[in-house]
PDB file of C-alpha atoms in Angstrom:
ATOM      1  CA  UNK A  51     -14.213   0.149  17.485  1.00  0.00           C
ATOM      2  CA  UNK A  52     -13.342   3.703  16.301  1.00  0.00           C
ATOM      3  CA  UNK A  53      -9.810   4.720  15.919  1.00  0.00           C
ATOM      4  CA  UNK A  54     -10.491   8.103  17.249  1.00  0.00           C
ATOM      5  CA  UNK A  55     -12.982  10.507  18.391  1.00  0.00           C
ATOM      6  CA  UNK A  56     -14.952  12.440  15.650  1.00  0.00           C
ATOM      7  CA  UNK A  57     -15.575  16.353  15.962  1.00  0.00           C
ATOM      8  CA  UNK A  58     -19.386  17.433  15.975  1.00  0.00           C
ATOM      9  CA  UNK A  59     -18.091  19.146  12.601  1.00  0.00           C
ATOM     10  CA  UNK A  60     -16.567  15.969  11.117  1.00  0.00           C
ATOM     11  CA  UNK A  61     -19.882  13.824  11.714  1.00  0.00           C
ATOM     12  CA  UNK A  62     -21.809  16.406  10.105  1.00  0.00           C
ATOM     13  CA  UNK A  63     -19.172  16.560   6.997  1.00  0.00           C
ATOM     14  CA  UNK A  64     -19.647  12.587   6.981  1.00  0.00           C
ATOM     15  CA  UNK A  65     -23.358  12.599   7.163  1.00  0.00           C
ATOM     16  CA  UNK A  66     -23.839  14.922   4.593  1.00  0.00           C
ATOM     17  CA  UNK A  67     -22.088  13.790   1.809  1.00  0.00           C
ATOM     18  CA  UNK A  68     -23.871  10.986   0.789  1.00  0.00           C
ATOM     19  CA  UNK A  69     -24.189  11.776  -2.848  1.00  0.00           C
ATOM     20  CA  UNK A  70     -22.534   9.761  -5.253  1.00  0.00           C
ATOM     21  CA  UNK A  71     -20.649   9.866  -8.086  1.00  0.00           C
ATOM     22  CA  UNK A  72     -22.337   8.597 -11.414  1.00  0.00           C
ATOM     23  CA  UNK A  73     -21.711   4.904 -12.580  1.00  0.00           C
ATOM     24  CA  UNK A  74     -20.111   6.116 -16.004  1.00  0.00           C
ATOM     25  CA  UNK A  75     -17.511   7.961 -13.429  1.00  0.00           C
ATOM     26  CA  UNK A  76     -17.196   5.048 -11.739  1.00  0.00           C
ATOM     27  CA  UNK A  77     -15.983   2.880 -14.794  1.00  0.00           C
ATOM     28  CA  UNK A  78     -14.234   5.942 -16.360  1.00  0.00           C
ATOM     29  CA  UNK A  79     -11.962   6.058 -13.179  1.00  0.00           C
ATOM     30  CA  UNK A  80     -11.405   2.370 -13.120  1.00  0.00           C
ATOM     31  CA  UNK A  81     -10.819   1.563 -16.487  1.00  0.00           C
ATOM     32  CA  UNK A  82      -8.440   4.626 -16.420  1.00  0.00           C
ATOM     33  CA  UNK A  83      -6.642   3.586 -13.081  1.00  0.00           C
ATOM     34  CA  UNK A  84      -3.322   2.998 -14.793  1.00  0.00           C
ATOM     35  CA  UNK A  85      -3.218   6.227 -16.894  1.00  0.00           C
ATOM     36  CA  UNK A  86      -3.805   8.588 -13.554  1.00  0.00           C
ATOM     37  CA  UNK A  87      -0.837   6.575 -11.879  1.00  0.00           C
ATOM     38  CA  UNK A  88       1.477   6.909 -14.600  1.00  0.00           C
ATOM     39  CA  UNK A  89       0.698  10.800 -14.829  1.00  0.00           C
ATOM     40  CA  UNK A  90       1.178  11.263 -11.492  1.00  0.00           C
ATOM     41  CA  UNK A  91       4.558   9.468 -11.614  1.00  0.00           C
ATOM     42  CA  UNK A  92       5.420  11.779 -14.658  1.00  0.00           C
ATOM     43  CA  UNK A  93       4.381  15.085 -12.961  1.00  0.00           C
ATOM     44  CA  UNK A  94       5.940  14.363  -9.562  1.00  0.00           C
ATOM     45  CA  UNK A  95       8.967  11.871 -10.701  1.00  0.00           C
ATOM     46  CA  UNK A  96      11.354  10.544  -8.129  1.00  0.00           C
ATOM     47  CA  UNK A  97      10.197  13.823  -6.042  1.00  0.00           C
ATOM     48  CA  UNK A  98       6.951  13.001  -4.312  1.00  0.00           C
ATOM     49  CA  UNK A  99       7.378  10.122  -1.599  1.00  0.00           C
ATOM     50  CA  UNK A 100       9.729  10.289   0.785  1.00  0.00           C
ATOM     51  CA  UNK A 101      12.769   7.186   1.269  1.00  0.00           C
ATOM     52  CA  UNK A 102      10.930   5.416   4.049  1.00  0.00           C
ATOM     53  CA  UNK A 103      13.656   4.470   6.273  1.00  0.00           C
ATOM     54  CA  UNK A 104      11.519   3.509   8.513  1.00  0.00           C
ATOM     55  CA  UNK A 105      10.357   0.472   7.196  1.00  0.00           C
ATOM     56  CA  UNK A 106      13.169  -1.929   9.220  1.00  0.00           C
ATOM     57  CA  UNK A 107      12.665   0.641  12.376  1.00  0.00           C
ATOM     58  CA  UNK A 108       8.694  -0.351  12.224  1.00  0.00           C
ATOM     59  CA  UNK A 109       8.464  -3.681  10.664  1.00  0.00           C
ATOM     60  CA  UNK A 110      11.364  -6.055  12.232  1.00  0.00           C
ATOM     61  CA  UNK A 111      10.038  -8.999  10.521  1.00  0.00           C
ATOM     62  CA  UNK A 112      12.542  -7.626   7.705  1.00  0.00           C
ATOM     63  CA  UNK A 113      15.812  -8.730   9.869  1.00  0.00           C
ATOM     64  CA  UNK A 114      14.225 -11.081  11.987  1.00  0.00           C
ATOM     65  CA  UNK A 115      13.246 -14.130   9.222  1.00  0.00           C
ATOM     66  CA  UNK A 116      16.468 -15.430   9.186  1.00  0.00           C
ATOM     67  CA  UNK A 117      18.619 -18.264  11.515  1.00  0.00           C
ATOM     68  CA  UNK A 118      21.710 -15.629   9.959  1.00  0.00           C
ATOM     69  CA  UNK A 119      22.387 -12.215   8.722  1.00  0.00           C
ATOM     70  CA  UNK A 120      24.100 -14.045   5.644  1.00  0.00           C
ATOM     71  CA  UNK A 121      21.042 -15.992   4.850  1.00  0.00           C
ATOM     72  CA  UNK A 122      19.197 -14.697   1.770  1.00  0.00           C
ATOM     73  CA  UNK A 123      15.741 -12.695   2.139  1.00  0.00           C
ATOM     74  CA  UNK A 124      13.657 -13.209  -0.132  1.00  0.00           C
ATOM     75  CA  UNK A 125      10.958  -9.479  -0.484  1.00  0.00           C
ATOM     76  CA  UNK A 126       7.876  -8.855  -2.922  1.00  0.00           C
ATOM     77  CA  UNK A 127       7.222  -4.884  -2.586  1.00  0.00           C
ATOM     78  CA  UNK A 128       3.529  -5.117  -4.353  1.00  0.00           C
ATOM     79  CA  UNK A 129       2.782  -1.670  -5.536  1.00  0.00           C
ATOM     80  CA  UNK A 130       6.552   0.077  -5.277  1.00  0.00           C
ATOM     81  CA  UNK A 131       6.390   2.893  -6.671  1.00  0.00           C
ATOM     82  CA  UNK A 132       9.930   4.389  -7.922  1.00  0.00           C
ATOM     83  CA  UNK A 133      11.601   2.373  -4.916  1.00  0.00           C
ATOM     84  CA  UNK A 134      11.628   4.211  -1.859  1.00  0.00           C
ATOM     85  CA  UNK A 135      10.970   1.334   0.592  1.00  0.00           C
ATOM     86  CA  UNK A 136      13.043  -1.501  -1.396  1.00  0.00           C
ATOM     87  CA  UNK A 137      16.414   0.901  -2.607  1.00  0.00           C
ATOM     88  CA  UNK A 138      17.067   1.581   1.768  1.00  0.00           C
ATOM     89  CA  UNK A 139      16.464  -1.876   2.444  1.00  0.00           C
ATOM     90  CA  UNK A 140      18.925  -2.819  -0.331  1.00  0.00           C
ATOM     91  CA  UNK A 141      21.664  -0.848   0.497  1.00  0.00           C
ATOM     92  CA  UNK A 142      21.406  -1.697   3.893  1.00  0.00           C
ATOM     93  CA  UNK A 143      21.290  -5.218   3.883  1.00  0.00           C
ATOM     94  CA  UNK A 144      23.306  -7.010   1.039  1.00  0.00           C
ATOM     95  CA  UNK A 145      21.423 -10.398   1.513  1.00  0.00           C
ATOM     96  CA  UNK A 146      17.963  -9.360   0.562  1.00  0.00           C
ATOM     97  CA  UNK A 147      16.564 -10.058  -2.955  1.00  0.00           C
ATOM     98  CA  UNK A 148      13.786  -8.236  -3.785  1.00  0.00           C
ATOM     99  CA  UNK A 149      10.871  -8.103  -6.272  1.00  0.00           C
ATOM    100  CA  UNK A 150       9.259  -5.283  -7.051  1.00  0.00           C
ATOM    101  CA  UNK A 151       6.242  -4.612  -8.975  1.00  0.00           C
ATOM    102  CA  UNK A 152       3.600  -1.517  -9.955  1.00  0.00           C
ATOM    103  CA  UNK A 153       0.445  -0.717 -11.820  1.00  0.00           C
ATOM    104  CA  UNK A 154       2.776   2.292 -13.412  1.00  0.00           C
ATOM    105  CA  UNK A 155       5.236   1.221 -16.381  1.00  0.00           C
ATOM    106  CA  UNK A 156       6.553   4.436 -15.658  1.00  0.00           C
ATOM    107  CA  UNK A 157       7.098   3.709 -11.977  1.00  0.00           C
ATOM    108  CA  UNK A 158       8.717   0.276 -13.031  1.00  0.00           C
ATOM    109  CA  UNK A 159      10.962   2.571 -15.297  1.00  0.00           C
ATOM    110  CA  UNK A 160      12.064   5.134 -12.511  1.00  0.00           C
ATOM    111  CA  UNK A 161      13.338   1.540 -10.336  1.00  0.00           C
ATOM    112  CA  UNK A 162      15.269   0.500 -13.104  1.00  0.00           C
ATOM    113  CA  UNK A 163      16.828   3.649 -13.849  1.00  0.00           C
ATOM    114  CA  UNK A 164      17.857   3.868 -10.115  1.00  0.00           C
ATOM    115  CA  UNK A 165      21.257   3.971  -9.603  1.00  0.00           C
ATOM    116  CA  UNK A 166      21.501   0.996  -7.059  1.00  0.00           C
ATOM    117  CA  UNK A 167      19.001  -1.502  -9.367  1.00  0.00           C
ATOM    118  CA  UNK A 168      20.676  -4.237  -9.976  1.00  0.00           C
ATOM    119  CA  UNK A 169      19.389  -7.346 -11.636  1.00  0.00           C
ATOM    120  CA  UNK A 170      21.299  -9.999  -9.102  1.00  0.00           C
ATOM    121  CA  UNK A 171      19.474  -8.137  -6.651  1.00  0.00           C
ATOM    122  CA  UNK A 172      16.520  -7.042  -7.562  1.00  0.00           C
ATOM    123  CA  UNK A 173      13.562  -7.859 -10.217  1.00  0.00           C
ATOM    124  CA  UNK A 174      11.161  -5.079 -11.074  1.00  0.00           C
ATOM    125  CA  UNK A 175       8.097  -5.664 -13.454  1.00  0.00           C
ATOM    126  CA  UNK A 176       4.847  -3.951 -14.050  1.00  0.00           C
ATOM    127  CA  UNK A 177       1.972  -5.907 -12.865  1.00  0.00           C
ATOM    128  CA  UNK A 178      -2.040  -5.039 -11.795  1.00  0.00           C
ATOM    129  CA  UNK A 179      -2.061  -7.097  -8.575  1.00  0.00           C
ATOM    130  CA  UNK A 180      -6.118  -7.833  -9.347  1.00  0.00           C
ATOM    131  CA  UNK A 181      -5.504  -9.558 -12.784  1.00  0.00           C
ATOM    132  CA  UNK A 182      -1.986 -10.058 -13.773  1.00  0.00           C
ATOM    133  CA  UNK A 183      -0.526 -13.125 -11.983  1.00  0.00           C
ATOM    134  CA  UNK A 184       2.710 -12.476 -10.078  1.00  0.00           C
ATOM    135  CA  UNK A 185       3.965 -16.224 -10.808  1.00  0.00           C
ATOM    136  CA  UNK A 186       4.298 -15.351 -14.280  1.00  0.00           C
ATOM    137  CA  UNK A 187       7.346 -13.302 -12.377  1.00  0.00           C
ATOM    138  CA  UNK A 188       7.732 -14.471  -9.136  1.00  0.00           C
ATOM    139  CA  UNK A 189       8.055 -18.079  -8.051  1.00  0.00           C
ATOM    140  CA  UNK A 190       4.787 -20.056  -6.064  1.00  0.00           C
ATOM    141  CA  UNK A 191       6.015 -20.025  -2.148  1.00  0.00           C
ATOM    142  CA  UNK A 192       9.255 -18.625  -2.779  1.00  0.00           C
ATOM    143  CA  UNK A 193       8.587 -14.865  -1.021  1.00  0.00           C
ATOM    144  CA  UNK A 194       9.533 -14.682   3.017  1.00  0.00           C
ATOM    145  CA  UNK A 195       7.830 -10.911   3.164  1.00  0.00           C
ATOM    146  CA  UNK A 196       5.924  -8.947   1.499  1.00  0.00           C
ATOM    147  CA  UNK A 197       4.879  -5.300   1.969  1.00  0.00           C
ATOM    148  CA  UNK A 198       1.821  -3.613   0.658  1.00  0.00           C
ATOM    149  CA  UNK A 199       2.480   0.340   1.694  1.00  0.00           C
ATOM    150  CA  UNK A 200      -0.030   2.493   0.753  1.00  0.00           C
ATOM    151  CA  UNK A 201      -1.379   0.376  -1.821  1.00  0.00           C
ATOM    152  CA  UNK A 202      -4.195  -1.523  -1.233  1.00  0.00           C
ATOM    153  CA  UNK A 203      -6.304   1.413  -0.517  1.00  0.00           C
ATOM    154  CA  UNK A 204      -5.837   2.457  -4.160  1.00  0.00           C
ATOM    155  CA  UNK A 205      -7.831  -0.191  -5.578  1.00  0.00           C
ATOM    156  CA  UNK A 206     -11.325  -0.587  -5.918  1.00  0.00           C
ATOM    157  CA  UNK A 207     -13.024  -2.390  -3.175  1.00  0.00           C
ATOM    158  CA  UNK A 208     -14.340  -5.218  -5.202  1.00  0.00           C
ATOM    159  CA  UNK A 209     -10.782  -5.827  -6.515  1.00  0.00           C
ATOM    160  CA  UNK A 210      -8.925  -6.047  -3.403  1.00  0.00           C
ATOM    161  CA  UNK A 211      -9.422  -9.654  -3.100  1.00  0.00           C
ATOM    162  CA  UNK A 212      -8.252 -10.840  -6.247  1.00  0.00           C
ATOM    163  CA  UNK A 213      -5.002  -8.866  -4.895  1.00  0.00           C
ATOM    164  CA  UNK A 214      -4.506 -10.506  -1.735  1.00  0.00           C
ATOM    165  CA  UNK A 215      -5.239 -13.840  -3.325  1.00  0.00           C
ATOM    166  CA  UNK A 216      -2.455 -13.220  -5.801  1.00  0.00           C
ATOM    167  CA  UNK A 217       0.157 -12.094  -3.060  1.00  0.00           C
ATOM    168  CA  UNK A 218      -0.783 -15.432  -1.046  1.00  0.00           C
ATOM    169  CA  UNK A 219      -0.448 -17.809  -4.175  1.00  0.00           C
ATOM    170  CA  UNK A 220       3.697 -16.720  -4.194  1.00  0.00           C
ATOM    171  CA  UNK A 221       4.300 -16.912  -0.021  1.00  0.00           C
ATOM    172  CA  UNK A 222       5.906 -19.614   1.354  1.00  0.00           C
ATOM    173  CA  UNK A 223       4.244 -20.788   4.147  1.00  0.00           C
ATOM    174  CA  UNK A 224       5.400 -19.244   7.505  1.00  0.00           C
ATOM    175  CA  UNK A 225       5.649 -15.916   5.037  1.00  0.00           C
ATOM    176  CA  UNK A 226       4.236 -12.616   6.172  1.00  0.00           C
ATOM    177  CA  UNK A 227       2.651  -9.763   4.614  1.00  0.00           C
ATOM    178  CA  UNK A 228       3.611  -6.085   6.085  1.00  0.00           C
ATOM    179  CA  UNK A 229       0.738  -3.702   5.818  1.00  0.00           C
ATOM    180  CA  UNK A 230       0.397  -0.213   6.001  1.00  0.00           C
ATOM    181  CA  UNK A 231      -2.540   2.065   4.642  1.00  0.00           C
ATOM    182  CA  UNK A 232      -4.319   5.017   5.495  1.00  0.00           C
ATOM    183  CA  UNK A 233      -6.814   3.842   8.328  1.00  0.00           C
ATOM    184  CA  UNK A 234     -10.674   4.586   8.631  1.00  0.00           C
ATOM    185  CA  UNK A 235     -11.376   9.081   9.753  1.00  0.00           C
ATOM    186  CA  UNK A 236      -7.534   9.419   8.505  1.00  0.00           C
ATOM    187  CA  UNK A 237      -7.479  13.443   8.003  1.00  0.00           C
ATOM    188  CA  UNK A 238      -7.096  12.812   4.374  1.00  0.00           C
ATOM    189  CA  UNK A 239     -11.075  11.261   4.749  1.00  0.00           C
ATOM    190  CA  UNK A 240     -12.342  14.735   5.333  1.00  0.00           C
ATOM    191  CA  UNK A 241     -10.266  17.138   2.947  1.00  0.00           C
ATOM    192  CA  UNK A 242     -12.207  15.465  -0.227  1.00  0.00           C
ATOM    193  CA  UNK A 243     -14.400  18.000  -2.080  1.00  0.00           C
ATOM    194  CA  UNK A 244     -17.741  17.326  -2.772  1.00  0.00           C
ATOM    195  CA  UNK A 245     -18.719  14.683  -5.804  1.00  0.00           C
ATOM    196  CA  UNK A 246     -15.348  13.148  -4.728  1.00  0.00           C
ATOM    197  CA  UNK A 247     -17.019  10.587  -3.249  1.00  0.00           C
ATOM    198  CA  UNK A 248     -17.278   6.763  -4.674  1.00  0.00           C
ATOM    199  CA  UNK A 249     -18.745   4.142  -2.297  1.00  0.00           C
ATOM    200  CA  UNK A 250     -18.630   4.131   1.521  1.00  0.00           C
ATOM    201  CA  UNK A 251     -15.029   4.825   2.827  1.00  0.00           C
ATOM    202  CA  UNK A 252     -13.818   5.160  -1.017  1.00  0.00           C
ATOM    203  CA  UNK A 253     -12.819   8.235  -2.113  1.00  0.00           C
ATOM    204  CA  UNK A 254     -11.284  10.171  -5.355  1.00  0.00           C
ATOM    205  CA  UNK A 255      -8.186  12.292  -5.759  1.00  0.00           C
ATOM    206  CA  UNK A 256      -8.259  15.469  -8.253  1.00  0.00           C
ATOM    207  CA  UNK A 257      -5.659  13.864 -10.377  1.00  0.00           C
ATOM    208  CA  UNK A 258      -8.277  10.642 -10.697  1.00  0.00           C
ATOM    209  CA  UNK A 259      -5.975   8.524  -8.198  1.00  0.00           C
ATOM    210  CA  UNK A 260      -8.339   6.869  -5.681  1.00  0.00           C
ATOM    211  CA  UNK A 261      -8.471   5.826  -1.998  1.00  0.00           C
ATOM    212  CA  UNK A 262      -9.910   3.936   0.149  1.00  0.00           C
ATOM    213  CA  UNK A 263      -9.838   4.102   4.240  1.00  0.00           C
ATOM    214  CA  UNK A 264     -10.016   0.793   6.208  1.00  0.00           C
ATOM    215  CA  UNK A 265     -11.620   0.083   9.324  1.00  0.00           C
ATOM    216  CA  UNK A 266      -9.016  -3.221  10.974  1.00  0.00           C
ATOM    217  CA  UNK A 267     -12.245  -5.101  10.931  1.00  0.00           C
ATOM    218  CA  UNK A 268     -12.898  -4.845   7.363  1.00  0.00           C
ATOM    219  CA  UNK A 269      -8.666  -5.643   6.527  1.00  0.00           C
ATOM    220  CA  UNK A 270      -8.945  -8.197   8.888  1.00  0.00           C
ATOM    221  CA  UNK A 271     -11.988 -10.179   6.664  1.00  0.00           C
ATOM    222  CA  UNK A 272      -9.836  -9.491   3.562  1.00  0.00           C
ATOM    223  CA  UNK A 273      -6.966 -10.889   4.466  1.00  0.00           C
ATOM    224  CA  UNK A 274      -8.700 -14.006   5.951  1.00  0.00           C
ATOM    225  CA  UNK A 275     -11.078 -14.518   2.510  1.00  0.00           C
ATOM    226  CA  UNK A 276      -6.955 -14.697   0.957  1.00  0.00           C
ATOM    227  CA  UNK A 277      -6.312 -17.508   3.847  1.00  0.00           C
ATOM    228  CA  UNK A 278      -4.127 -15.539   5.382  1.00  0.00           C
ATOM    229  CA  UNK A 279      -3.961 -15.493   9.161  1.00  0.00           C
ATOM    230  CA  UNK A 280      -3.710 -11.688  11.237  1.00  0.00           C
ATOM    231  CA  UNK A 281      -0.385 -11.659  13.220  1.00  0.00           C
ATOM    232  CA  UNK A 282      -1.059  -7.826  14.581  1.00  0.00           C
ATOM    233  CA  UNK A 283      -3.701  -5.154  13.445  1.00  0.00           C
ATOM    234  CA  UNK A 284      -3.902  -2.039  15.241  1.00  0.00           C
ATOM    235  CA  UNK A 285      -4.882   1.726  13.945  1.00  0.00           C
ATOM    236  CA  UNK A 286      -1.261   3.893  14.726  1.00  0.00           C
ATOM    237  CA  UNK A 287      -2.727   7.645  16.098  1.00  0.00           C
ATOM    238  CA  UNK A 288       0.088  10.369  15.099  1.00  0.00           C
ATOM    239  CA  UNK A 289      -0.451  14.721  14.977  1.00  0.00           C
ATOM    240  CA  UNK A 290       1.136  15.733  12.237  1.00  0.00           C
ATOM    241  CA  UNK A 291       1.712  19.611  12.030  1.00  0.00           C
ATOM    242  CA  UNK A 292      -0.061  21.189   8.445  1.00  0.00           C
ATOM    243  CA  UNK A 293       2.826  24.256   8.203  1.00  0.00           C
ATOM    244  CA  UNK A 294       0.980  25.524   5.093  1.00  0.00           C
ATOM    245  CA  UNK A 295      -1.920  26.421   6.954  1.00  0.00           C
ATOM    246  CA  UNK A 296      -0.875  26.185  10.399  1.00  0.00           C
ATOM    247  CA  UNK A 297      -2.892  22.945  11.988  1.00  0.00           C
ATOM    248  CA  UNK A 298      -1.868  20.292  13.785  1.00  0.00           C
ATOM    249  CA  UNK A 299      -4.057  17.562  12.096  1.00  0.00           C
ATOM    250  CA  UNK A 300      -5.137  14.017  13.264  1.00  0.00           C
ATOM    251  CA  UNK A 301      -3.410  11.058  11.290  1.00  0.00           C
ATOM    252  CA  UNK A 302      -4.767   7.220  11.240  1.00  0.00           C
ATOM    253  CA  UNK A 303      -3.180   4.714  10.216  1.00  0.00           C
ATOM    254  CA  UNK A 304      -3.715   0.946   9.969  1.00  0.00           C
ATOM    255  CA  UNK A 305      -0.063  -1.024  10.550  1.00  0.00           C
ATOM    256  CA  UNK A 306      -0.862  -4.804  10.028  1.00  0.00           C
ATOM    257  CA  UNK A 307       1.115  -8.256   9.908  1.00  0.00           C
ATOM    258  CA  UNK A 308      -0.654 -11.448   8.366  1.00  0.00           C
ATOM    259  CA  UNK A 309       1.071 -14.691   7.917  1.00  0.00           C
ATOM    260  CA  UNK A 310       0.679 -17.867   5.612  1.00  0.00           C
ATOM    261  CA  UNK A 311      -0.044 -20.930   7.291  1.00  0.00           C
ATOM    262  CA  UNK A 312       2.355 -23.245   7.592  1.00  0.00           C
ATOM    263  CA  UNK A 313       6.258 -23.995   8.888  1.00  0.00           C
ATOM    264  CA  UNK A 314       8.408 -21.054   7.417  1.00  0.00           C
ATOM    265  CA  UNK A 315      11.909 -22.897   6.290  1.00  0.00           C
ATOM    266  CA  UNK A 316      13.955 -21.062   9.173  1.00  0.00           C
ATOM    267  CA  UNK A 317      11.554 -21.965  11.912  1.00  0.00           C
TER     268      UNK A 317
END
């Protein structure tokens, strides 16, 4: 099924731009993954993403794991950036401890430097999700929820796996992932130059960050090949309004919930 529509125009863009990008670009990109992300964090700072607030609002999985509001929630943000989904949760809810990992040391950095970081409360390390184990860091079956936002469409395709595999292995069972990503003819899809392109629905940034767009079949497979079991997968549809050049453009995103089989503690 197609989340939405496609213009004459944007089937035209998408069938003609099947060339490539070299293999050596390929590897150079991948091999220099961690450098682009750590540039990007030291050009744009704490500045770039917004504090996403909405993260309880959308995903109520956050409050709703627990028998009491004084029992302890136990988080693993993979892929945190400087902390703008785990520093709202935090303040707003004493009785959530929460991991927090990144590709970018200098992401890691920016969380620790946060004013509300706090060690009894929260555990931030630099980790690459597709080779780095997390239970050198985080406890096997110890995480209630974990949220991947915006961040498994950054790695390569043949990686993402390894990821999901690795986010499983420290879930208890009854745990649940919380999954948002830029979904398949996303806006973003057709604003790539040409020679941006790296494999079918995998594209590359100018700074040499990548992304990929998902179709909620295609999620769906991944997450099951990581034994994890889909909860809810559905493409959200919003207009948001381009000010800078005056459009109201077509946004698609893929909002997901997989579980870990098994009895979760408070069930």
């Amino acid at each position: 099924m197609s989340p939405r529509v496609l213009s004459q125009e944007e089937l035209d863009r998408l069938s003609g731009e099947r060339a490539l990008v070299s293999d050596f670009k390929l590897m150079k990109l991948e091999k220099e993954a961690q450098k682009n992300w750590d540039l990007f964090y030291k050009r744009n700072t704490t500045n770039f993403f917004k504090d996403r607030h909405w993260t309880t609002r959308e995903f109520e999985e956050l409050k709703a794991r627990r028998e009491s509001k004084s029992q302890r929630l136990v988080l693993l943000e993979a892929g945190c950036g400087v902390g703008n989904c785990i520093f709202p949760l935090l303040e707003d809810d004493l009785h959530i401890f929460a991991y927090a990992c990144d590709f970018s040391p200098r992401a890691v950095e920016f969380v620790k430097q946060n004013p509300l970081y706090c060690p009894e409360r929260c555990s931030a390390f630099q980790c690459d999700l597709t080779k780095d184990d997390l239970r050198e860091n985080v406890s096997e079956g110890s995480v209630d929820v974990a949220t991947m936002i915006f961040v498994l469409s950054a790695i390569h395709p043949d990686k993402m796996k390894l990821a999901l595999q690795n986010i499983s292995r420290v879930l208890k069972p009854g745990g649940i992932v919380l999954f948002r990503d830029y979904g398949l003819y996303d806006y973003a899809m057709f604003r790539f130059k040409a020679g941006s392109k790296l494999g079918e629905n995998f594209y590359v940034r100018q700074d040499g960050t990548r992304s990929y767009f998902f179709s909620k079949e295609l999620l769906a497979e991944l997450f099951a090949h990581a034994g994890l079991q889909s909860v809810s997968n559905d493409y959200v549809l919003r207009e948001t309004i381009n000010k800078k050049e005056g459009l109201c453009v077509p946004r698609v995103f893929l909002q997901s919930k997989f579980t870990k089989p098994g009895q979760s503690e408070s069930s």
